[in-house]
PDB file of C-alpha atoms in Angstrom:
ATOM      1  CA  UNK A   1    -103.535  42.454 -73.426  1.00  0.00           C
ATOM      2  CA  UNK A   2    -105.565  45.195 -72.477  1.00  0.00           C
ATOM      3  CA  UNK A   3    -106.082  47.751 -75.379  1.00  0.00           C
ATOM      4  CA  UNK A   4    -107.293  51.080 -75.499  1.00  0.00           C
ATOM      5  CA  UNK A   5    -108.083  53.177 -78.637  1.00  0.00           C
ATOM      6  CA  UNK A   6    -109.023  56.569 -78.454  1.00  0.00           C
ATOM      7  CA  UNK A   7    -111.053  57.505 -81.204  1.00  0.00           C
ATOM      8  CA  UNK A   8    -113.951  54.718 -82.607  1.00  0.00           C
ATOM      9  CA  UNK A   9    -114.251  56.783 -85.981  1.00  0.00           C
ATOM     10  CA  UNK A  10    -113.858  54.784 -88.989  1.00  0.00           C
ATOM     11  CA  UNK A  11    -110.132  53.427 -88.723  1.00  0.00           C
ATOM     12  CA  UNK A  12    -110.728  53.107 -84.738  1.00  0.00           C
ATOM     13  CA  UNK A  13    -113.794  50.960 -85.488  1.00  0.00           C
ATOM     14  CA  UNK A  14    -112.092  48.481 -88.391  1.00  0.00           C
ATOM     15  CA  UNK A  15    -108.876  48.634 -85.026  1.00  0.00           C
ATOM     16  CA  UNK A  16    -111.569  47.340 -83.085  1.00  0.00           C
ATOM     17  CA  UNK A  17    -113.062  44.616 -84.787  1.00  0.00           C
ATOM     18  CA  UNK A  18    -109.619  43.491 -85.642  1.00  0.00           C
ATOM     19  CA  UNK A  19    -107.802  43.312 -82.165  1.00  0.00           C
ATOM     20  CA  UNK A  20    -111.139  42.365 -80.314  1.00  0.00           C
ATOM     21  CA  UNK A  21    -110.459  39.000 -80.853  1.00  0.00           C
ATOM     22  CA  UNK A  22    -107.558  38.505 -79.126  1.00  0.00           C
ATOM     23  CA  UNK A  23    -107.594  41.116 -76.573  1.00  0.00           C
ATOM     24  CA  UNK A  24    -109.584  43.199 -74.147  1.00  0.00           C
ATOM     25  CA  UNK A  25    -110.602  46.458 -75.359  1.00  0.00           C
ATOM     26  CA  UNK A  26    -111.558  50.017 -74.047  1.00  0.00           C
ATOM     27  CA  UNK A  27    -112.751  52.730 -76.718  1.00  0.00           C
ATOM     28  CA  UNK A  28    -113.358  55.903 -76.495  1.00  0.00           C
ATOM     29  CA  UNK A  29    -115.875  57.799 -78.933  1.00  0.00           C
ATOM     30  CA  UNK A  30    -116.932  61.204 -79.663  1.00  0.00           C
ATOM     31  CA  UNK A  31    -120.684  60.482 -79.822  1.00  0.00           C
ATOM     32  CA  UNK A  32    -122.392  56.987 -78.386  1.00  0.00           C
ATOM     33  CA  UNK A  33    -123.084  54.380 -81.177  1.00  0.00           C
ATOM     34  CA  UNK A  34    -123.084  50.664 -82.069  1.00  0.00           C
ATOM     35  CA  UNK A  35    -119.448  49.734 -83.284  1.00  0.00           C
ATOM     36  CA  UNK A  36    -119.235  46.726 -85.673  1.00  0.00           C
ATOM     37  CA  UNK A  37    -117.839  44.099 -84.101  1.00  0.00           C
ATOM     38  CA  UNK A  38    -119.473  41.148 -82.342  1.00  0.00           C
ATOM     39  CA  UNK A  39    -116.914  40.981 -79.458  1.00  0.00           C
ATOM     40  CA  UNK A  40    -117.516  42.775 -76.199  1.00  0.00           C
ATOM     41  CA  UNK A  41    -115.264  46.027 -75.955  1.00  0.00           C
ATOM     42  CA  UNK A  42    -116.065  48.991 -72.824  1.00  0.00           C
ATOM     43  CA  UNK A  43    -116.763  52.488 -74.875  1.00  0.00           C
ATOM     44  CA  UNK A  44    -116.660  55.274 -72.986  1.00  0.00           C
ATOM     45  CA  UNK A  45    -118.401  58.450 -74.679  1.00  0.00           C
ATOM     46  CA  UNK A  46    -115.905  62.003 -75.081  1.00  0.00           C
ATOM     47  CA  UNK A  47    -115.582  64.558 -76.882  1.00  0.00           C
ATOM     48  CA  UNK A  48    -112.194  66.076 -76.664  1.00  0.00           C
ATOM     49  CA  UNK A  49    -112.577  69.448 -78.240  1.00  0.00           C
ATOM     50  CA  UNK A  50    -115.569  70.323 -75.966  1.00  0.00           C
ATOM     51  CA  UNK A  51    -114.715  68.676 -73.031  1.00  0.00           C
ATOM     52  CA  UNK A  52    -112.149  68.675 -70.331  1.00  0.00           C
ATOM     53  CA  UNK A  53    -111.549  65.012 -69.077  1.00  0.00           C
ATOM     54  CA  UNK A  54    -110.351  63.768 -66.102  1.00  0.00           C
ATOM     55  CA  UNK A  55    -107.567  60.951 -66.516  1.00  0.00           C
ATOM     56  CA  UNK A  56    -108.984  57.603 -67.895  1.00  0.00           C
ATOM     57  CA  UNK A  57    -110.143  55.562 -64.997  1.00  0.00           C
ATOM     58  CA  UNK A  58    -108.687  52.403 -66.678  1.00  0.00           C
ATOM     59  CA  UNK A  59    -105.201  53.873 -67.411  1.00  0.00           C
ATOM     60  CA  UNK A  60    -103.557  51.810 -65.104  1.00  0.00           C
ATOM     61  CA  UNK A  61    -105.007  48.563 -66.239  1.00  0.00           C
ATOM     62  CA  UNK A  62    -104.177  49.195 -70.531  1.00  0.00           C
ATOM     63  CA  UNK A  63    -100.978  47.262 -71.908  1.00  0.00           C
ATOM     64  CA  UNK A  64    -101.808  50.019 -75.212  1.00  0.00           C
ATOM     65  CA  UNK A  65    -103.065  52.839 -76.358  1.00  0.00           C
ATOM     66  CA  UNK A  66    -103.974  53.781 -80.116  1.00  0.00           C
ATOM     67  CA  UNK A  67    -104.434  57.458 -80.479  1.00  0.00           C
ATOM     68  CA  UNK A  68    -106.627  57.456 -83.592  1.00  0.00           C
ATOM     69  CA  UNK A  69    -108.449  60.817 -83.809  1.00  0.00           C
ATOM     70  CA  UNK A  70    -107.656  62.685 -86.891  1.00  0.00           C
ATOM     71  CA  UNK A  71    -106.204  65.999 -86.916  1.00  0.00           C
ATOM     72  CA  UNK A  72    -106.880  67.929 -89.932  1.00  0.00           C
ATOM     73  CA  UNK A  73    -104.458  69.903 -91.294  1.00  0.00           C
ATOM     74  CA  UNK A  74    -107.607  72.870 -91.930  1.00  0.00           C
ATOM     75  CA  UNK A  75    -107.807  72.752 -88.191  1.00  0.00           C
ATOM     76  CA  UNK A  76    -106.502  75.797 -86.290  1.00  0.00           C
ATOM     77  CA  UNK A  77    -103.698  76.371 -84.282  1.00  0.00           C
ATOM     78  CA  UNK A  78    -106.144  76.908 -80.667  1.00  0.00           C
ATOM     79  CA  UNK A  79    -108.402  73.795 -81.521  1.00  0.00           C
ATOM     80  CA  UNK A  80    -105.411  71.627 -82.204  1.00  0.00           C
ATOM     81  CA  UNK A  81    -103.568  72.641 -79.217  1.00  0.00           C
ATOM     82  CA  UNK A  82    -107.284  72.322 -77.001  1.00  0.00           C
ATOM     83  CA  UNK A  83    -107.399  68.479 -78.364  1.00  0.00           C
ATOM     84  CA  UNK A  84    -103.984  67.742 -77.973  1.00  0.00           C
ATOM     85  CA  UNK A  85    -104.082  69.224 -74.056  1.00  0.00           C
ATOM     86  CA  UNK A  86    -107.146  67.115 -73.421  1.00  0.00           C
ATOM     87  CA  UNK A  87    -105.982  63.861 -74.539  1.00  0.00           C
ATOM     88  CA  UNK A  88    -102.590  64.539 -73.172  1.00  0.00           C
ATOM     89  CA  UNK A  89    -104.427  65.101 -69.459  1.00  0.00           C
ATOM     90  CA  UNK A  90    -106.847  62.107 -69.936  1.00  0.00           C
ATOM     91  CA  UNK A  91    -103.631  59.231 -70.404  1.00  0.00           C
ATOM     92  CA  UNK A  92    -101.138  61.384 -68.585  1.00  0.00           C
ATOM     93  CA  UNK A  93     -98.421  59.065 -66.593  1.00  0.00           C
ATOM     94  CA  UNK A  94     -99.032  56.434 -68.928  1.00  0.00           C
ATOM     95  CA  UNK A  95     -95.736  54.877 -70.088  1.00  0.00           C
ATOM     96  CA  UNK A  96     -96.306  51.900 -71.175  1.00  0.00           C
ATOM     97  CA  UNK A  97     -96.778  50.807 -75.733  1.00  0.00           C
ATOM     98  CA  UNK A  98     -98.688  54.364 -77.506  1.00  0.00           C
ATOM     99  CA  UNK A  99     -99.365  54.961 -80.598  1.00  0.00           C
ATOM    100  CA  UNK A 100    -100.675  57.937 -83.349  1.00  0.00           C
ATOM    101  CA  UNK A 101    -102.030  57.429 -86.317  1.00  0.00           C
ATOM    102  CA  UNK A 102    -100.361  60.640 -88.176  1.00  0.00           C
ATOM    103  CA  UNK A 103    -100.893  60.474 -92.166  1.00  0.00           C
ATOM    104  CA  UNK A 104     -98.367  61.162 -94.943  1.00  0.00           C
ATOM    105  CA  UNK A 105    -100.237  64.389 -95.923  1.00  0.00           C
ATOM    106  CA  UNK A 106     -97.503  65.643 -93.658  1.00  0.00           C
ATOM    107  CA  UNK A 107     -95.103  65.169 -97.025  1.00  0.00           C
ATOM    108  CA  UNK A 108     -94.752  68.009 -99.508  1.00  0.00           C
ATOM    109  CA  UNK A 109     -96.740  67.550-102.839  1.00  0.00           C
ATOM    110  CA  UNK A 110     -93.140  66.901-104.485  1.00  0.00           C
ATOM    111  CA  UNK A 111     -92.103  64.644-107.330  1.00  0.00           C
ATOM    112  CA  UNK A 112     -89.418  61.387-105.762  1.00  0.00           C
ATOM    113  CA  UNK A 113     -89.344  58.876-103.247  1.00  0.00           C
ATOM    114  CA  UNK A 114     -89.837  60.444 -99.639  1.00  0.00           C
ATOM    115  CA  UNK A 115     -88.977  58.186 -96.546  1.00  0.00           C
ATOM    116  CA  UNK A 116     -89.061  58.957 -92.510  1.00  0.00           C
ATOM    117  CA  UNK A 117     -86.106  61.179 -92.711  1.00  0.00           C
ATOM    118  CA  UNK A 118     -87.424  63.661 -94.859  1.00  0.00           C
ATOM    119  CA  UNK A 119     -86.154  67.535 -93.582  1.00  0.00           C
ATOM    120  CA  UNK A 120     -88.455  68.633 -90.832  1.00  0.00           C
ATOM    121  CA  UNK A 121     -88.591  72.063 -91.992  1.00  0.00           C
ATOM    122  CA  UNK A 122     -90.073  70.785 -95.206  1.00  0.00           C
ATOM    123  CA  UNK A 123     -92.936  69.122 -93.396  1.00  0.00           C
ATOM    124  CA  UNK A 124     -96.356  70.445 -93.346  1.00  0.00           C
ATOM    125  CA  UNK A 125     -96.930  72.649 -89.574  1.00  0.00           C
ATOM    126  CA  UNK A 126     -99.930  71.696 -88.135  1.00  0.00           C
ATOM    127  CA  UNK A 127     -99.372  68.034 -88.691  1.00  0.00           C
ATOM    128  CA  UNK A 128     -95.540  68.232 -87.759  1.00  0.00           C
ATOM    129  CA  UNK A 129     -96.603  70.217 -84.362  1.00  0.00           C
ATOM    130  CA  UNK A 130     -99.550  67.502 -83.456  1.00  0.00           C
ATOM    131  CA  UNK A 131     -96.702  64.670 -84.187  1.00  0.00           C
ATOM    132  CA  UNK A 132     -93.918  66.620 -81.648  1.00  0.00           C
ATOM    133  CA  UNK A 133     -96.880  67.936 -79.107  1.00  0.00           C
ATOM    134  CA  UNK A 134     -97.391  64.227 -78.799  1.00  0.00           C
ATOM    135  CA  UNK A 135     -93.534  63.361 -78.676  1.00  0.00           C
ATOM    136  CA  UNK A 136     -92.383  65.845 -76.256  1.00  0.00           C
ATOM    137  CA  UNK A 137     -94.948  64.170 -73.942  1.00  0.00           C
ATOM    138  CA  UNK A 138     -94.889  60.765 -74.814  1.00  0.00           C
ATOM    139  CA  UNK A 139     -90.902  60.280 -75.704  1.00  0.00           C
ATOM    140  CA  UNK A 140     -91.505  56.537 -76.836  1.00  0.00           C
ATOM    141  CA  UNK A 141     -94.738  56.844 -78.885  1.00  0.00           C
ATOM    142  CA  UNK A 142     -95.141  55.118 -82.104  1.00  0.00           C
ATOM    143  CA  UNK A 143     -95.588  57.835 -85.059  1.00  0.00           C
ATOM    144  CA  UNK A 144     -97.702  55.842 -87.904  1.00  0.00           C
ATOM    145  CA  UNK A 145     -98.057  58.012 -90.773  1.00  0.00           C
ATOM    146  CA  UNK A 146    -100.533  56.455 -92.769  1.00  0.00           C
ATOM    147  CA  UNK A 147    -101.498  56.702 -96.763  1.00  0.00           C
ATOM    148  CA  UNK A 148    -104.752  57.221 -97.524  1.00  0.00           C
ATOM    149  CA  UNK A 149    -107.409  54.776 -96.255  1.00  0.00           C
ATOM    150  CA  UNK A 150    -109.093  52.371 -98.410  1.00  0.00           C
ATOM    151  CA  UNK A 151    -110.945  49.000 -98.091  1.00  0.00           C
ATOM    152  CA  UNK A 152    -114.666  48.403 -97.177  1.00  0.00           C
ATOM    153  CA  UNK A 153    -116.685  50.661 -98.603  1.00  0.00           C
ATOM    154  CA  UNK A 154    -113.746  53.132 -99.559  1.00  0.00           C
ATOM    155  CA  UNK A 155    -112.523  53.187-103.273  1.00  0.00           C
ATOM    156  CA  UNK A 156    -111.258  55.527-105.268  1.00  0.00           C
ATOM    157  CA  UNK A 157    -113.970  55.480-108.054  1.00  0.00           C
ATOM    158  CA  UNK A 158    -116.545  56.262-105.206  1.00  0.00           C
ATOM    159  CA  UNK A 159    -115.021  59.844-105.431  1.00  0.00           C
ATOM    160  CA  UNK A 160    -114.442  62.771-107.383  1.00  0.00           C
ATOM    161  CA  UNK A 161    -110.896  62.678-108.705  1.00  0.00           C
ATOM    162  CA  UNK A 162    -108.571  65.585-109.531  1.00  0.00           C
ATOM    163  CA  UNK A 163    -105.263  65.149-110.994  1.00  0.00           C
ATOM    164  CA  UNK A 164    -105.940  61.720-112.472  1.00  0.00           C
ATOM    165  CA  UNK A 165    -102.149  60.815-113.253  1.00  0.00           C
ATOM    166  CA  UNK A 166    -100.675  61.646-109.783  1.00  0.00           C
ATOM    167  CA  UNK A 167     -99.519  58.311-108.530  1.00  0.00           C
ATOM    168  CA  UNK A 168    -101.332  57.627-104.802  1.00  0.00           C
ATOM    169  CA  UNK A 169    -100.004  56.992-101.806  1.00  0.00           C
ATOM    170  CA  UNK A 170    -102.671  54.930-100.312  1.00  0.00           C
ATOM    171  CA  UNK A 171    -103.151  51.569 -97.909  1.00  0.00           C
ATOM    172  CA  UNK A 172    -105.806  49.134 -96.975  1.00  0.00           C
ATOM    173  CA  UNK A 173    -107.069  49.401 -93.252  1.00  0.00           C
ATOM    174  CA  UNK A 174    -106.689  45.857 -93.099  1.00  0.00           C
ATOM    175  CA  UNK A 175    -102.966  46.136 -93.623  1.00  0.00           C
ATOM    176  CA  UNK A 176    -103.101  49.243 -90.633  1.00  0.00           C
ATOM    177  CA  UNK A 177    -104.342  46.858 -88.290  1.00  0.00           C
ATOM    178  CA  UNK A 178    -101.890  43.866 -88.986  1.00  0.00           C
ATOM    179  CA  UNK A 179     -98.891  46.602 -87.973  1.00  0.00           C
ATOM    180  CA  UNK A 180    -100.258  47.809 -85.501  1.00  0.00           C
ATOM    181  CA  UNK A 181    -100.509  44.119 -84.180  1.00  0.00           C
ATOM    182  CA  UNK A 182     -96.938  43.576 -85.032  1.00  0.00           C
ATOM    183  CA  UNK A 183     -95.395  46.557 -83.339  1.00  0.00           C
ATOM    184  CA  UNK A 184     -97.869  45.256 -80.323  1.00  0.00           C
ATOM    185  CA  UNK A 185     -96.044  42.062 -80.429  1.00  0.00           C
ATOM    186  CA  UNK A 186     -92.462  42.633 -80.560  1.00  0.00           C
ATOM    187  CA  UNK A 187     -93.053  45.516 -78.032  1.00  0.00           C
ATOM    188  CA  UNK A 188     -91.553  48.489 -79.826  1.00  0.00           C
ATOM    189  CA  UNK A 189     -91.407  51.921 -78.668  1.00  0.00           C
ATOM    190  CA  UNK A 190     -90.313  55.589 -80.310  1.00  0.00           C
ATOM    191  CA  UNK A 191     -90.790  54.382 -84.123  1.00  0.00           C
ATOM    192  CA  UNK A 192     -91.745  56.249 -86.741  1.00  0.00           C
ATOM    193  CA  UNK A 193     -93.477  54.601 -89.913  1.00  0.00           C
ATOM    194  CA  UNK A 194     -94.654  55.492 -93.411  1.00  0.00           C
ATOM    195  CA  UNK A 195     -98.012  52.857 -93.453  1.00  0.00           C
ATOM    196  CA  UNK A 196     -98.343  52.984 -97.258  1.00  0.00           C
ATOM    197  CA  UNK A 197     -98.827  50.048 -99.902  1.00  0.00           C
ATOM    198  CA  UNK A 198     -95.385  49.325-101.902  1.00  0.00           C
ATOM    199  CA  UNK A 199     -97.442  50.045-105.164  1.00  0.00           C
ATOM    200  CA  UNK A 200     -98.258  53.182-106.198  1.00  0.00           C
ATOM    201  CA  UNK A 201     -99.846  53.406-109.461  1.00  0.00           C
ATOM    202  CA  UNK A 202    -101.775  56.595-111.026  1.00  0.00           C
ATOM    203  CA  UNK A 203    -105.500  57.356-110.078  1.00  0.00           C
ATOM    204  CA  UNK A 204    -106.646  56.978-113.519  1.00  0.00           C
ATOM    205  CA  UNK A 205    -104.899  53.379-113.451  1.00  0.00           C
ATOM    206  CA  UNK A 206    -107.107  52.423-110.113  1.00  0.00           C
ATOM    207  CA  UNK A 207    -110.162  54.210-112.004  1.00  0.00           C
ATOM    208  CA  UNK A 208    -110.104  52.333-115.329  1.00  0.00           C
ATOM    209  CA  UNK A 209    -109.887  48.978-113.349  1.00  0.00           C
ATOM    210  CA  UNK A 210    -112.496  49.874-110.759  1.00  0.00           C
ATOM    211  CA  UNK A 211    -114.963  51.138-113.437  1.00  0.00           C
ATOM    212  CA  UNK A 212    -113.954  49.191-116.483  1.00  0.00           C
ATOM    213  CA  UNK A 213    -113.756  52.214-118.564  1.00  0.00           C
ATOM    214  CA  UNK A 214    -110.308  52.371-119.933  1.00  0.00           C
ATOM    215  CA  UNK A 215    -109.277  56.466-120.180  1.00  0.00           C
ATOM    216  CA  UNK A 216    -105.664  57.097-121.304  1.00  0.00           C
ATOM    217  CA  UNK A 217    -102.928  56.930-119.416  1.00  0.00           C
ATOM    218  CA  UNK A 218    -100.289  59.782-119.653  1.00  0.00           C
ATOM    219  CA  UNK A 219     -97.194  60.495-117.434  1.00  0.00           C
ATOM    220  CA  UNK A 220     -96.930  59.007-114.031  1.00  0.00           C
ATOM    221  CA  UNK A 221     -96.232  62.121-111.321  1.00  0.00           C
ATOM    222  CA  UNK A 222     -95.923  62.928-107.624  1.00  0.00           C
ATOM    223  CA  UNK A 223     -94.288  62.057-104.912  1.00  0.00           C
ATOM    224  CA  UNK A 224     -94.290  58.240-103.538  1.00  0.00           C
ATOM    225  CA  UNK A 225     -94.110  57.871-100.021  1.00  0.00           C
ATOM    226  CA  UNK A 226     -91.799  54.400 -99.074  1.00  0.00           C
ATOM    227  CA  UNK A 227     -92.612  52.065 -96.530  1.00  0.00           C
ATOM    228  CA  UNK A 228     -88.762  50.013 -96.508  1.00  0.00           C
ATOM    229  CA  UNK A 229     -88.333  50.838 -93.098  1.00  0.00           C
ATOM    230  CA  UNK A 230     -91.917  49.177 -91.791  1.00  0.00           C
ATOM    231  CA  UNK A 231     -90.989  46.052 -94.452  1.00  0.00           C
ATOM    232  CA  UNK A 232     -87.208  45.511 -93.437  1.00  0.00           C
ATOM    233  CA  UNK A 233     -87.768  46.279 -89.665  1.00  0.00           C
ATOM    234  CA  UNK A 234     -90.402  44.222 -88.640  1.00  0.00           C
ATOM    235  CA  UNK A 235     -90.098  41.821 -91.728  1.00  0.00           C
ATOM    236  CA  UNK A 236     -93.552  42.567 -92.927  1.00  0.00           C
ATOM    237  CA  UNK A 237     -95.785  41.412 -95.842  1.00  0.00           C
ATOM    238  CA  UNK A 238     -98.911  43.356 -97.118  1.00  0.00           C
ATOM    239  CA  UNK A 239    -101.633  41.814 -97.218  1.00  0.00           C
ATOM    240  CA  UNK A 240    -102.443  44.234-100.427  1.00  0.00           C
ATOM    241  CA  UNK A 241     -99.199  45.693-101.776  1.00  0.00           C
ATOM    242  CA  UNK A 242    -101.253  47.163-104.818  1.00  0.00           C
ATOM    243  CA  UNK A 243    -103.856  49.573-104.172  1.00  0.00           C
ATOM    244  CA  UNK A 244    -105.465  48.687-107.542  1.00  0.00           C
ATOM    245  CA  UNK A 245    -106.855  45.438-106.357  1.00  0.00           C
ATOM    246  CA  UNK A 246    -108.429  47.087-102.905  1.00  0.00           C
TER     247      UNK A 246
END
């Protein structure tokens, strides 16, 4: 298959390296560097806040497309909608597999179990409107909202920490890739997925085992973000269920 990923940042990259194996891949990234993978891949330089692009001359030729730019939910209203427009004009026609990668920031900070059905009113606004911008020009995109990105040289104890017993919602790259791969395979279109590891113990439990220094633990709290559907529907396995051994 031909593959196309717009946005090389650091997810993007780890896409790269992972599908470059198997298929033929065009990137686009913001500003030109060398991307960590030892497989040939056509990068095409872009910055889509600054820039207004032309359609992608290989449109016609990509099986997929992996949107994988972030949009920050500190962004405002006129740069998301100037992103949105430009990447929107440089794959428009294309109807063939797409994908997002959305995050589950778009949650409430509540305490329970939230799945894909959660109210949309309750949803946070910039990333809800990014998510429909998308959908109301894409009808059969793939939402992924992810957790919070970990692996390589991303762990927890690597950061400042607030709210040390607020259980995380959080899921190894490596995992990110292999769905992305699956949906790929068994062609789906107009899904929406939590991406989050089935485990979801407290940041002061991923701490002490990271650092070895064992703090108290007090009350578990916050919300945990389910990824049934992802597991039943496509009858997946994580590679790391437990975000206190990534």
């Amino acid at each position: 298959m031909n593959v196309g990923i717009i946005g090389c940042g650091w997810l993007g990259e780890r896409l790269l390296s992972h599908l470059s194996d198997k298929h033929r891949m065009y990137v686009t990234i913001r500003t030109k560097r060398n991307l960590s993978t030892d497989n040939y891949y056509h990068c095409l330089e872009v910055d889509f806040d600054n820039f207004i692009p032309g359609k992608w001359q290989v449109l016609s030729d990509l099986d997929s497309i992996i949107i994988a730019i972030p949009f920050g939910r500190r962004l405002s209203v006129e740069i998301l909608q100037n992103r949105l427009k430009n990447i929107c004009n440089f794959i428009e026609g294309f109807n063939k597999q797409l994908f997002f990668t959305s995050s589950v920031g778009i949650y409430p900070s509540v305490n329970g179990t939230i799945d894909e059905n959660f109210p949309i009113p309750d949803l946070q606004p910039e990333l809800y409107f990014v998510e429909k911008y998308l959908k109301d020009k894409f009808p059969k995109i793939n939402i992924l909202r992810l957790g919070g990105l970990m692996g390589d040289d991303r762990y927890l104890s690597k950061y400042v920490v607030s709210e040390p017993h607020q259980m995380v919602n959080h899921i190894h790259y490596q995992d990110v890739c292999r769905v992305i791969e699956r949906i790929m395979t068994f062609g789906l279109h107009s899904k929406t997925y939590n991406i989050v590891a089935p485990k979801h113990p407290t940041k002061q439990e991923i701490m002490n085992h990271q650092t070895g220094i064992h703090l108290p633990l007090e009350s578990a709290y916050g919300k945990i973000v389910t990824s049934e559907k992802v597991i039943r529907e496509l009858d997946y396995d994580f590679l790391y269920p437990n975000p206190l051994y990534f």
